[in-house]
Short mmCIF file of N, CA and C in Angstrom, two decimals:
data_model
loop_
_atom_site.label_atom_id
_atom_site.label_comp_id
_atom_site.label_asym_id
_atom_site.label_seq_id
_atom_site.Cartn_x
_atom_site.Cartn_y
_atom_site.Cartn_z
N UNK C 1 0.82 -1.21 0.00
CA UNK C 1 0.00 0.00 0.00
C UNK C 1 0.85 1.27 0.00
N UNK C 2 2.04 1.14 0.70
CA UNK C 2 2.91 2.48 0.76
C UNK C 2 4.37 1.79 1.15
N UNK C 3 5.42 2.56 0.45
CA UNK C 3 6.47 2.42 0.99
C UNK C 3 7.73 3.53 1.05
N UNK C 4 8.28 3.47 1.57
CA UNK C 4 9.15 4.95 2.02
C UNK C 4 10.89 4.28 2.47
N UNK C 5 11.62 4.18 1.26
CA UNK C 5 12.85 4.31 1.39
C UNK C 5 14.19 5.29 1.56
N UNK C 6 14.54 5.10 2.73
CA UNK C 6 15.70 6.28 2.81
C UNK C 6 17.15 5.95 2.97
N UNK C 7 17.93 6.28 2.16
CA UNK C 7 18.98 5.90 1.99
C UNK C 7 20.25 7.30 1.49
N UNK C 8 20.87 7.95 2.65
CA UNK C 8 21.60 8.84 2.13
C UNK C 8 23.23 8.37 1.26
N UNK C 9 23.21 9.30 0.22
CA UNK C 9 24.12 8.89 -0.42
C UNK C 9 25.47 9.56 -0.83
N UNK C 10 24.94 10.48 0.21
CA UNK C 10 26.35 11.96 0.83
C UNK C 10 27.15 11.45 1.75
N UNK C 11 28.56 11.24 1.73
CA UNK C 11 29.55 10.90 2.70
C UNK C 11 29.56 12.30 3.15
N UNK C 12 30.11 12.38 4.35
CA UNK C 12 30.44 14.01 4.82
C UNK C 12 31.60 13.89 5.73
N UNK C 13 32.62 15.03 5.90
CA UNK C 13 33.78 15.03 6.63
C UNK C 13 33.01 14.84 7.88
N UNK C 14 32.18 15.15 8.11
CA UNK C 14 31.84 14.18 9.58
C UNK C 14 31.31 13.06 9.89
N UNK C 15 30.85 12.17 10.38
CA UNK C 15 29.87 11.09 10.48
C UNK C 15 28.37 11.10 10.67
N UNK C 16 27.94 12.20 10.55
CA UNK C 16 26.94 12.85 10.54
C UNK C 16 25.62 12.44 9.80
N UNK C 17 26.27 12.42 8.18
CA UNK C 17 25.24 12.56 7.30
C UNK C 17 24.18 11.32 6.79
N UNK C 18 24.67 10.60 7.03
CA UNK C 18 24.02 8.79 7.16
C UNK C 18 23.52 8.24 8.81
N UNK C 19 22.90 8.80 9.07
CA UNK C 19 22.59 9.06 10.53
C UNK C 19 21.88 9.92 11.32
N UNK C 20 20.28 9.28 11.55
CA UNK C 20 19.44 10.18 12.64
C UNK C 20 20.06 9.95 13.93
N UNK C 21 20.44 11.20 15.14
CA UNK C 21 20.47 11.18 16.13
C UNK C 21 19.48 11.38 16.72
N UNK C 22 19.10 10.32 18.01
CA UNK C 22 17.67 10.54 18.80
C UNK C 22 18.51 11.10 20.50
N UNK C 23 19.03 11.72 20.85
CA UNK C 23 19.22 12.49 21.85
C UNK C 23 18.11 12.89 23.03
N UNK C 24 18.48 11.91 24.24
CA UNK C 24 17.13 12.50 25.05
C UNK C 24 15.95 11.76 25.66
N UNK C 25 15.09 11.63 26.52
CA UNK C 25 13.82 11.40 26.68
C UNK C 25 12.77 11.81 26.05
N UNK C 26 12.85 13.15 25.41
CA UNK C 26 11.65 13.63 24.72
C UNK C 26 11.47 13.33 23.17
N UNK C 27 9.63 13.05 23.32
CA UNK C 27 9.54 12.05 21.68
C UNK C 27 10.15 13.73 20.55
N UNK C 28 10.66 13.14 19.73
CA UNK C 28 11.39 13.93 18.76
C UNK C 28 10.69 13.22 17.26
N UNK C 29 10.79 14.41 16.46
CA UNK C 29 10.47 13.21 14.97
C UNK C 29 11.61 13.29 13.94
N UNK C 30 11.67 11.95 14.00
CA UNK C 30 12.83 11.51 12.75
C UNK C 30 13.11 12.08 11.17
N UNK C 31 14.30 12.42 11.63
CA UNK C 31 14.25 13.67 10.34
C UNK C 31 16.18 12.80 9.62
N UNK C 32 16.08 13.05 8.66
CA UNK C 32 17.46 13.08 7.99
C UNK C 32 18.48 13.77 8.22
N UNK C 33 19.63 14.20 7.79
CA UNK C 33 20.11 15.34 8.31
C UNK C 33 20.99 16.12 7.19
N UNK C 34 21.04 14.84 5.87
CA UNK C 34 21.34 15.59 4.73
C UNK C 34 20.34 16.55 3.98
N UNK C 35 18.98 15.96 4.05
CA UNK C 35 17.98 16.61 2.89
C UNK C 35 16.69 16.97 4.01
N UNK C 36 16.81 16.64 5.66
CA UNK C 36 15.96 17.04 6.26
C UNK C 36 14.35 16.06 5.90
N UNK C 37 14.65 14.74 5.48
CA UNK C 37 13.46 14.18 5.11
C UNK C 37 13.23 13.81 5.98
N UNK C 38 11.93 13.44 6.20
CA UNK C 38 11.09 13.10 7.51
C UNK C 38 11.03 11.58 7.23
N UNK C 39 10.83 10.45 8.48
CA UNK C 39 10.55 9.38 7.87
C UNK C 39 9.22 8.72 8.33
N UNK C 40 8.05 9.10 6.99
CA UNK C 40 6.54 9.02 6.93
C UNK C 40 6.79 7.92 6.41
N UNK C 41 5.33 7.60 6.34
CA UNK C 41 4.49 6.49 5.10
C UNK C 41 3.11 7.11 4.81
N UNK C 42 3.10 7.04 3.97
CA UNK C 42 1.53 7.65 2.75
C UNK C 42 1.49 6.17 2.39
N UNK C 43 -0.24 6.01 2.60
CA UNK C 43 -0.94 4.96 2.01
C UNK C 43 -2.62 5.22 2.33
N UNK C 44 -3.16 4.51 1.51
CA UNK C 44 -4.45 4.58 1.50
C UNK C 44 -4.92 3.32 1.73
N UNK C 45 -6.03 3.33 2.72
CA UNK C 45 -6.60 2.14 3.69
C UNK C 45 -7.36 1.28 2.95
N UNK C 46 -7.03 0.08 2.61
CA UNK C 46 -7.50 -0.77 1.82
C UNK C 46 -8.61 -0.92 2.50
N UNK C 47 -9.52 -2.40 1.74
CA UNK C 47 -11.36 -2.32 2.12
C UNK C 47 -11.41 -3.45 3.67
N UNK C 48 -9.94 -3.59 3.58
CA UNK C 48 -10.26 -4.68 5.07
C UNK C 48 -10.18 -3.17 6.61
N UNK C 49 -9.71 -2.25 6.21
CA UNK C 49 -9.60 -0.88 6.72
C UNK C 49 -8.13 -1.12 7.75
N UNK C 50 -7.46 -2.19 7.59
CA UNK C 50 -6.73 -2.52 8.60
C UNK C 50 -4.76 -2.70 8.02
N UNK C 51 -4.25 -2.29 8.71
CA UNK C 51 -2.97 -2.45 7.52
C UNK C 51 -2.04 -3.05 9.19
N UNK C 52 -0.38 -3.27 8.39
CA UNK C 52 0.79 -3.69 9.01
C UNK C 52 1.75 -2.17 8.99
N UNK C 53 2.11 -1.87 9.70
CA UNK C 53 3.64 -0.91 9.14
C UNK C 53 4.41 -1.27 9.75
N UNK C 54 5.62 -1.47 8.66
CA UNK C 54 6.83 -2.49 9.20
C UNK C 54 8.25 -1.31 8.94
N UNK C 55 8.47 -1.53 9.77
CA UNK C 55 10.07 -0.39 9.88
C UNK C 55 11.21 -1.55 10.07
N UNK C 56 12.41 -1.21 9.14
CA UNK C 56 13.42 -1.93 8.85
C UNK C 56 14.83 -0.92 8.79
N UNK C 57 15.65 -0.92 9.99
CA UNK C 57 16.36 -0.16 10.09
C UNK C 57 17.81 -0.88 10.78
N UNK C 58 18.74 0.23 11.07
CA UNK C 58 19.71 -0.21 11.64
C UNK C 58 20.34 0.99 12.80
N UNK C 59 20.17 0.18 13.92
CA UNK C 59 20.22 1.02 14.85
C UNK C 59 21.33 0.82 16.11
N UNK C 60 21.94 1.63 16.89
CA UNK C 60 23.54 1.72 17.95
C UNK C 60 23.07 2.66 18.70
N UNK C 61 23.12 2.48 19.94
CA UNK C 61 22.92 3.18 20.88
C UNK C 61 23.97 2.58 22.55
N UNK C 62 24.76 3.23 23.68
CA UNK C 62 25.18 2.80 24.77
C UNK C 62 24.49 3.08 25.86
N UNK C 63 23.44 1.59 26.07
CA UNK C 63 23.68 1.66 26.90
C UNK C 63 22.04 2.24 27.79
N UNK C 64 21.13 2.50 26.08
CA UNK C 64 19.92 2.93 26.86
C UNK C 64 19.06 2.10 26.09
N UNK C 65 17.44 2.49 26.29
CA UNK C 65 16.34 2.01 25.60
C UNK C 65 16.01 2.58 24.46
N UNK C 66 15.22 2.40 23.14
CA UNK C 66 14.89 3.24 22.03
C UNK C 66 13.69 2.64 21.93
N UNK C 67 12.61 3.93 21.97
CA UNK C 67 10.97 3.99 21.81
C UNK C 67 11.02 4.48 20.62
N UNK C 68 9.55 3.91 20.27
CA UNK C 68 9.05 4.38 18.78
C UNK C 68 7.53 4.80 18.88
N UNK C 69 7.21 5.76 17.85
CA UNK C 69 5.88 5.28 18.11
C UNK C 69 5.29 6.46 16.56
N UNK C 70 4.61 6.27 16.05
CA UNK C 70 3.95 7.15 15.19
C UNK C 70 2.86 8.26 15.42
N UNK C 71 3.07 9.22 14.70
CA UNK C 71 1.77 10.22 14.85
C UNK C 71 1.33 10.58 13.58
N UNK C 72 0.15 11.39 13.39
CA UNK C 72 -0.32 12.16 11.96
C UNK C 72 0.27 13.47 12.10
N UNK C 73 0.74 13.67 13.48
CA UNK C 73 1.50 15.41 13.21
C UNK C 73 2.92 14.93 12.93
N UNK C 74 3.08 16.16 12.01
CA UNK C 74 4.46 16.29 11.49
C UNK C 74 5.15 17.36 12.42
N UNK C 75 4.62 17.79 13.16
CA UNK C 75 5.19 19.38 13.73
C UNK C 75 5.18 19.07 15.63
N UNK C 76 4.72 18.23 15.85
CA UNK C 76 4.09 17.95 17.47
C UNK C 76 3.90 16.75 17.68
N UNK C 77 4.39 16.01 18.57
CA UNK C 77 4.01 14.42 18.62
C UNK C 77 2.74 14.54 19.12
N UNK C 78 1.82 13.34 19.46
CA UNK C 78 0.93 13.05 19.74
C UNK C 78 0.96 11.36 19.78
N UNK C 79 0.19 10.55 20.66
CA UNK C 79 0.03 9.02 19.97
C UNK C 79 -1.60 8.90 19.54
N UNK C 80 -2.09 10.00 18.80
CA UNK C 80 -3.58 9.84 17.83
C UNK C 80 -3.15 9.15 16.63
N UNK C 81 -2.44 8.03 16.60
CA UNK C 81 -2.71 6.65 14.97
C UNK C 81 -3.88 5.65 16.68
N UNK C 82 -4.41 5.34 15.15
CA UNK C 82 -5.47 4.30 16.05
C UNK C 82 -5.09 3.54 16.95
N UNK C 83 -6.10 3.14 17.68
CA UNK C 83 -5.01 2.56 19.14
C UNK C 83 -4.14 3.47 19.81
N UNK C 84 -4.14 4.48 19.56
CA UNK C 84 -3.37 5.76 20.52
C UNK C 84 -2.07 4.90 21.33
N UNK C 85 -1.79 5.04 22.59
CA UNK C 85 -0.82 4.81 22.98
C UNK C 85 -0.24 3.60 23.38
N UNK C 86 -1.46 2.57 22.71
CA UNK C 86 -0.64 0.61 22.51
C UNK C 86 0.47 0.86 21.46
N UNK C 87 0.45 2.08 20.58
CA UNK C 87 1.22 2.54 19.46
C UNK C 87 2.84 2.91 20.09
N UNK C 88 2.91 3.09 21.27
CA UNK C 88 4.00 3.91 21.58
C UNK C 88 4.84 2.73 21.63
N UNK C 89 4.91 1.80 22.08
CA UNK C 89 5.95 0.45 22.95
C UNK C 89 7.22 0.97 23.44
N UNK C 90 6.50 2.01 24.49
CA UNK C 90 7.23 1.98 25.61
C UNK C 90 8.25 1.37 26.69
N UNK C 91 7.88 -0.11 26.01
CA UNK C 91 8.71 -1.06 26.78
C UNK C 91 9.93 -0.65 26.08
N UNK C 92 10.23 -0.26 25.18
CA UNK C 92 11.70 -0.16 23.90
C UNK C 92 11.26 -1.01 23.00
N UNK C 93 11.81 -0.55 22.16
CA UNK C 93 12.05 -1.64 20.80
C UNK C 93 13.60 -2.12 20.76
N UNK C 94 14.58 -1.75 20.86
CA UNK C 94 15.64 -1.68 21.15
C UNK C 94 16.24 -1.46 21.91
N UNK C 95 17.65 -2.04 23.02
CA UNK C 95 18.23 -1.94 24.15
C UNK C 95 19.85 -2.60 23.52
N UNK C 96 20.56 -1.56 23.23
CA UNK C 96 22.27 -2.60 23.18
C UNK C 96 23.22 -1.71 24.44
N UNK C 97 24.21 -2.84 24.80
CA UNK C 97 25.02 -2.13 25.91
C UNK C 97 25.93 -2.20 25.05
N UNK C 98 27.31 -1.46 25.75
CA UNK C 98 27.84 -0.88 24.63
C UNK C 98 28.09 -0.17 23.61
N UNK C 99 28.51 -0.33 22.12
CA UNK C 99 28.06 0.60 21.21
C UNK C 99 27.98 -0.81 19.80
N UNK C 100 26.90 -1.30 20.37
CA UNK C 100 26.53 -2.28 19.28
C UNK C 100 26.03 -2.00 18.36
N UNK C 101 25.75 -2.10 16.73
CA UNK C 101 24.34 -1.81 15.86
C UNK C 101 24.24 -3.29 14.86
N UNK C 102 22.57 -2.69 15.12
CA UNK C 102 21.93 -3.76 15.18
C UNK C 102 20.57 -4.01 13.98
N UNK C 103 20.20 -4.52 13.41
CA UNK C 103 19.27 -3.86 12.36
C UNK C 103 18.23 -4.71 13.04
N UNK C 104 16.88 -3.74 12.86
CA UNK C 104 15.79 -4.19 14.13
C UNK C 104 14.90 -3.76 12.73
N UNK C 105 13.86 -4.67 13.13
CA UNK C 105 12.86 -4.89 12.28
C UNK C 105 11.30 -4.53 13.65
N UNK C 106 10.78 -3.56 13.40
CA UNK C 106 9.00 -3.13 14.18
C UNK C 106 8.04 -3.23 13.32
N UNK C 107 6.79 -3.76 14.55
CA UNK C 107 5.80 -3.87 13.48
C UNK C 107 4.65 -3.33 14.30
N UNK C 108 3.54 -2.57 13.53
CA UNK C 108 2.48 -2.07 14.01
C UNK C 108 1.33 -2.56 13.37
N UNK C 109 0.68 -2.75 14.22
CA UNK C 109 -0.97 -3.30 13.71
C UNK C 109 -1.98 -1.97 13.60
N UNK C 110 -2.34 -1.34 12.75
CA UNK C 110 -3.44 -0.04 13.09
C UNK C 110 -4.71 -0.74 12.31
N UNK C 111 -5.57 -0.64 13.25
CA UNK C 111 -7.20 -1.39 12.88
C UNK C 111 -8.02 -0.33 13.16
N UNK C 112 -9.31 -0.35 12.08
CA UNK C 112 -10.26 0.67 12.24
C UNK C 112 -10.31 1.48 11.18
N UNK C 113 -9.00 1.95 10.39
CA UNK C 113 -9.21 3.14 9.38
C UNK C 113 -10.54 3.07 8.42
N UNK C 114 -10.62 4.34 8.15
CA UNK C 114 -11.35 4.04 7.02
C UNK C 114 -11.08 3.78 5.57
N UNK C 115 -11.78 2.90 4.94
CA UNK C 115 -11.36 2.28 3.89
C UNK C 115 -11.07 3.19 2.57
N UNK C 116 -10.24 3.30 1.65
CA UNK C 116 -10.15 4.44 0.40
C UNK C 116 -9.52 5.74 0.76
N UNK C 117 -9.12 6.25 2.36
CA UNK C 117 -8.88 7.13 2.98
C UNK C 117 -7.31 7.36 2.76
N UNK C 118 -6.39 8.14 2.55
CA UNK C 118 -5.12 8.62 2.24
C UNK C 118 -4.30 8.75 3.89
N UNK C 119 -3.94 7.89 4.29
CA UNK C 119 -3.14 8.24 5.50
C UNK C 119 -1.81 8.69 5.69
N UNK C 120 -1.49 9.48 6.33
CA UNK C 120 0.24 9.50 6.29
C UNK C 120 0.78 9.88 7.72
N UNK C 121 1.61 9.04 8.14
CA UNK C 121 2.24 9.15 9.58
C UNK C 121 3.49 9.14 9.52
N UNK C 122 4.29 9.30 10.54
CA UNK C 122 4.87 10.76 10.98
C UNK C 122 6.29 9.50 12.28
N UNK C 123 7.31 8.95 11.95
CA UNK C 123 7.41 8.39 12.86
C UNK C 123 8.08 9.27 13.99
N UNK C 124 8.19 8.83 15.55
CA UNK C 124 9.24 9.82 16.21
C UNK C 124 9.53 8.96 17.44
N UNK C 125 10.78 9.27 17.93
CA UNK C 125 11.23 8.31 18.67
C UNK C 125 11.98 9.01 20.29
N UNK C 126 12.37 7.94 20.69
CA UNK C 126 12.76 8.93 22.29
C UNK C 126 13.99 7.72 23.19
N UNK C 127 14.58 7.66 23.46
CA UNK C 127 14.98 7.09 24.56
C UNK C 127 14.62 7.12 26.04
N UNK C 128 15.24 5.87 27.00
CA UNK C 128 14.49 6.04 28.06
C UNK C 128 15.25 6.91 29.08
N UNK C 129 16.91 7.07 28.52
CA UNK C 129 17.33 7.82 29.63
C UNK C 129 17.93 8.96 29.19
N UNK C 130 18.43 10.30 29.89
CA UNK C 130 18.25 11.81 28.94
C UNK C 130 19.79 11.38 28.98
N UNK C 131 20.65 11.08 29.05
CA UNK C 131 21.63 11.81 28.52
C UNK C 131 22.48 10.69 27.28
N UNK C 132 22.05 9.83 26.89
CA UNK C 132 22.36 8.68 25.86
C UNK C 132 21.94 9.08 24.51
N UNK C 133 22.48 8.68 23.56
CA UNK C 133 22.12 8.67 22.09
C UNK C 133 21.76 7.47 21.18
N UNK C 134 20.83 7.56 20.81
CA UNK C 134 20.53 6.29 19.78
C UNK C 134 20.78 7.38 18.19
N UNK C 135 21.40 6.30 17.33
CA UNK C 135 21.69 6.36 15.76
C UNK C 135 21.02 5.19 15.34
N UNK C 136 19.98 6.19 14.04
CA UNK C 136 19.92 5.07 13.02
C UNK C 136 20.38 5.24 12.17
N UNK C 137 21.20 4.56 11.41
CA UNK C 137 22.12 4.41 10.22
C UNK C 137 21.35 4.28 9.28
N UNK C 138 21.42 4.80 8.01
CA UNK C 138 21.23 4.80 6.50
C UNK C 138 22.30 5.19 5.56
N UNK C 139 22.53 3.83 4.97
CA UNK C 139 23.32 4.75 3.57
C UNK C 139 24.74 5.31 3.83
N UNK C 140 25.37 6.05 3.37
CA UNK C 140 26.19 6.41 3.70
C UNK C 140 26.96 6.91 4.50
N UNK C 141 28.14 6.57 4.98
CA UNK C 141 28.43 7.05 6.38
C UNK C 141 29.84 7.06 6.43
N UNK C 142 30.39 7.69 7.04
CA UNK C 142 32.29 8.22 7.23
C UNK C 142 32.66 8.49 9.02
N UNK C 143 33.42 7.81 8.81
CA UNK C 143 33.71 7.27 10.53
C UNK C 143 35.04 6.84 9.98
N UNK C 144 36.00 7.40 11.06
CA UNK C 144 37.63 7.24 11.31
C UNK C 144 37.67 7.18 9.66
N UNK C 145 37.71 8.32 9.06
CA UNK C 145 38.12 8.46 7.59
C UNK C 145 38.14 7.25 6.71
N UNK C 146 36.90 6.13 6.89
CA UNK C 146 36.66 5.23 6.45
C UNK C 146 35.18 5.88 5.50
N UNK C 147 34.76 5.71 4.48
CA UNK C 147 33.33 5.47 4.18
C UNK C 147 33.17 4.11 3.61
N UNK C 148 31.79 3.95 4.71
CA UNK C 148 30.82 2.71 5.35
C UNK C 148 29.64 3.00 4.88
N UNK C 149 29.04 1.89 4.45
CA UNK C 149 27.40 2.19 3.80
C UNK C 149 26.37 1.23 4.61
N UNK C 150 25.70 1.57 5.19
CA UNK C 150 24.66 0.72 5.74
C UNK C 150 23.46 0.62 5.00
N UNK C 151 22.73 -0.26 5.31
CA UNK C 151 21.42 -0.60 4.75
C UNK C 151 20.10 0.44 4.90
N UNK C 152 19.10 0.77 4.15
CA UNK C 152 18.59 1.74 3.93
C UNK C 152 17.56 1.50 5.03
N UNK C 153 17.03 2.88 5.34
CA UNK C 153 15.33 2.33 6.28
C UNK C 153 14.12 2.35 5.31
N UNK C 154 13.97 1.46 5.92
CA UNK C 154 12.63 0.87 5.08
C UNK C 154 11.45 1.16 5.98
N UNK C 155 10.22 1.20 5.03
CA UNK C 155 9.29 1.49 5.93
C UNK C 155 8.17 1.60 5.29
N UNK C 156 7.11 -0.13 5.01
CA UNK C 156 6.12 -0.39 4.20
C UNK C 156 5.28 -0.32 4.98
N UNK C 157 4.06 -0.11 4.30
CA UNK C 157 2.29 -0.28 4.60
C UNK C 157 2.10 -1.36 4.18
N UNK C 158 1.26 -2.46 4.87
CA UNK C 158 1.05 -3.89 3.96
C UNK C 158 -0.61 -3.73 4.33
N UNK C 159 -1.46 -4.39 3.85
CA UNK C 159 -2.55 -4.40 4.24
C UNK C 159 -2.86 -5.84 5.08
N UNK C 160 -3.92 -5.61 5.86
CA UNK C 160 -4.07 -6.88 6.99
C UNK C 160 -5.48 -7.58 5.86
N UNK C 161 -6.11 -8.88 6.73
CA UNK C 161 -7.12 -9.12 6.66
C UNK C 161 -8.24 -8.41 7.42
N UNK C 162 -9.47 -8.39 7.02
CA UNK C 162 -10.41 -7.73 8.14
C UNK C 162 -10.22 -8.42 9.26
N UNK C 163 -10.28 -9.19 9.37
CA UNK C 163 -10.30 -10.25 10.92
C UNK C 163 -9.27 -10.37 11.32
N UNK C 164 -8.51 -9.84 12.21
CA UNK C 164 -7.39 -9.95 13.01
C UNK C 164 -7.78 -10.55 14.12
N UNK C 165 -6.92 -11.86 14.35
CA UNK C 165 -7.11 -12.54 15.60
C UNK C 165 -6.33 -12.27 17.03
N UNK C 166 -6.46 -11.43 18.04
CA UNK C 166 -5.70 -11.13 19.08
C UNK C 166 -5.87 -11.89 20.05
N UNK C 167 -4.91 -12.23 21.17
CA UNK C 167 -4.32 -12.71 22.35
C UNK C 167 -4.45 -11.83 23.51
N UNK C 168 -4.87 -11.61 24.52
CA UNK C 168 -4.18 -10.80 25.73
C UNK C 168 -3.41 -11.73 26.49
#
């Protein structure tokens, strides 16, 4: 239904440019830092009204937690995608000690949309403790006067069946 590939392809004298920094406790939204792209998905709600969004990334952080969670604002977080704040997974999605990276694959269930409707969300992310950094890597990257290319973020809409079977 939608898909949104980002992959920078600018080395830069710093290590910078292949690389969102998430700095902090507070939700922030994921932005690029060569071209300032945001990392959305646009799709329109198939007739089961129910979709998957799957994020495929590669991510290093020491030593803390990394939250995710989507919104429809581009300018202000919020957790208003359906299901409001089962959306956040607060628990982390990610935890490395050290300075490991790791390519982590999330998945979100949003049920309810309406069907034929144009959606587009907004991802933004946070750590659990303020003074740690999480990186997600894309694409190109220059570290100790090496350039290193990592794998791009991905980030599809799939559509569900109407009937989703849940567990508590």
């Amino acid at each position: 239904l939608g898909y949104t590939r980002i992959q920078c392809e600018t080395h830069g004298s710093a290590q910078t440019n292949g690389r969102i920094a998430i700095t902090g406790n507070t939700w922030t939204q994921l932005v690029t830092v060569v071209d300032s792209q945001k990392l959305q998905i646009t799709f329109v709600a198939p007739p089961s009204r129910n979709v998957i969004i799957e994020l495929n990334c590669q991510v290093t952080n020491t030593n803390d937690i990394l939250f995710l969670s989507w919104s429809t604002s581009h300018s202000s977080y919020s957790a208003d995608v359906t299901g409001g704040a089962k959306h956040e997974y607060t628990d982390g999605v990610a935890y490395m000690d050290e300075s490991d990276k790791h390519p982590i694959t999330v998945n979100w269930a949003i049920e309810g949309l309406t069907a034929g409707t144009s959606y587009t969300y907004y991802l933004w992310g946070r750590n659990y403790g303020a003074i740690s950094t999480t990186y997600i890597y894309h694409g190109a990257h220059y570290h100790h006067s090496t350039a290193w290319y990592n794998a791009p973020i991905c980030i599809k809409a799939i559509a569900l069946p109407e009937t989703i079977v849940t567990a508590e």
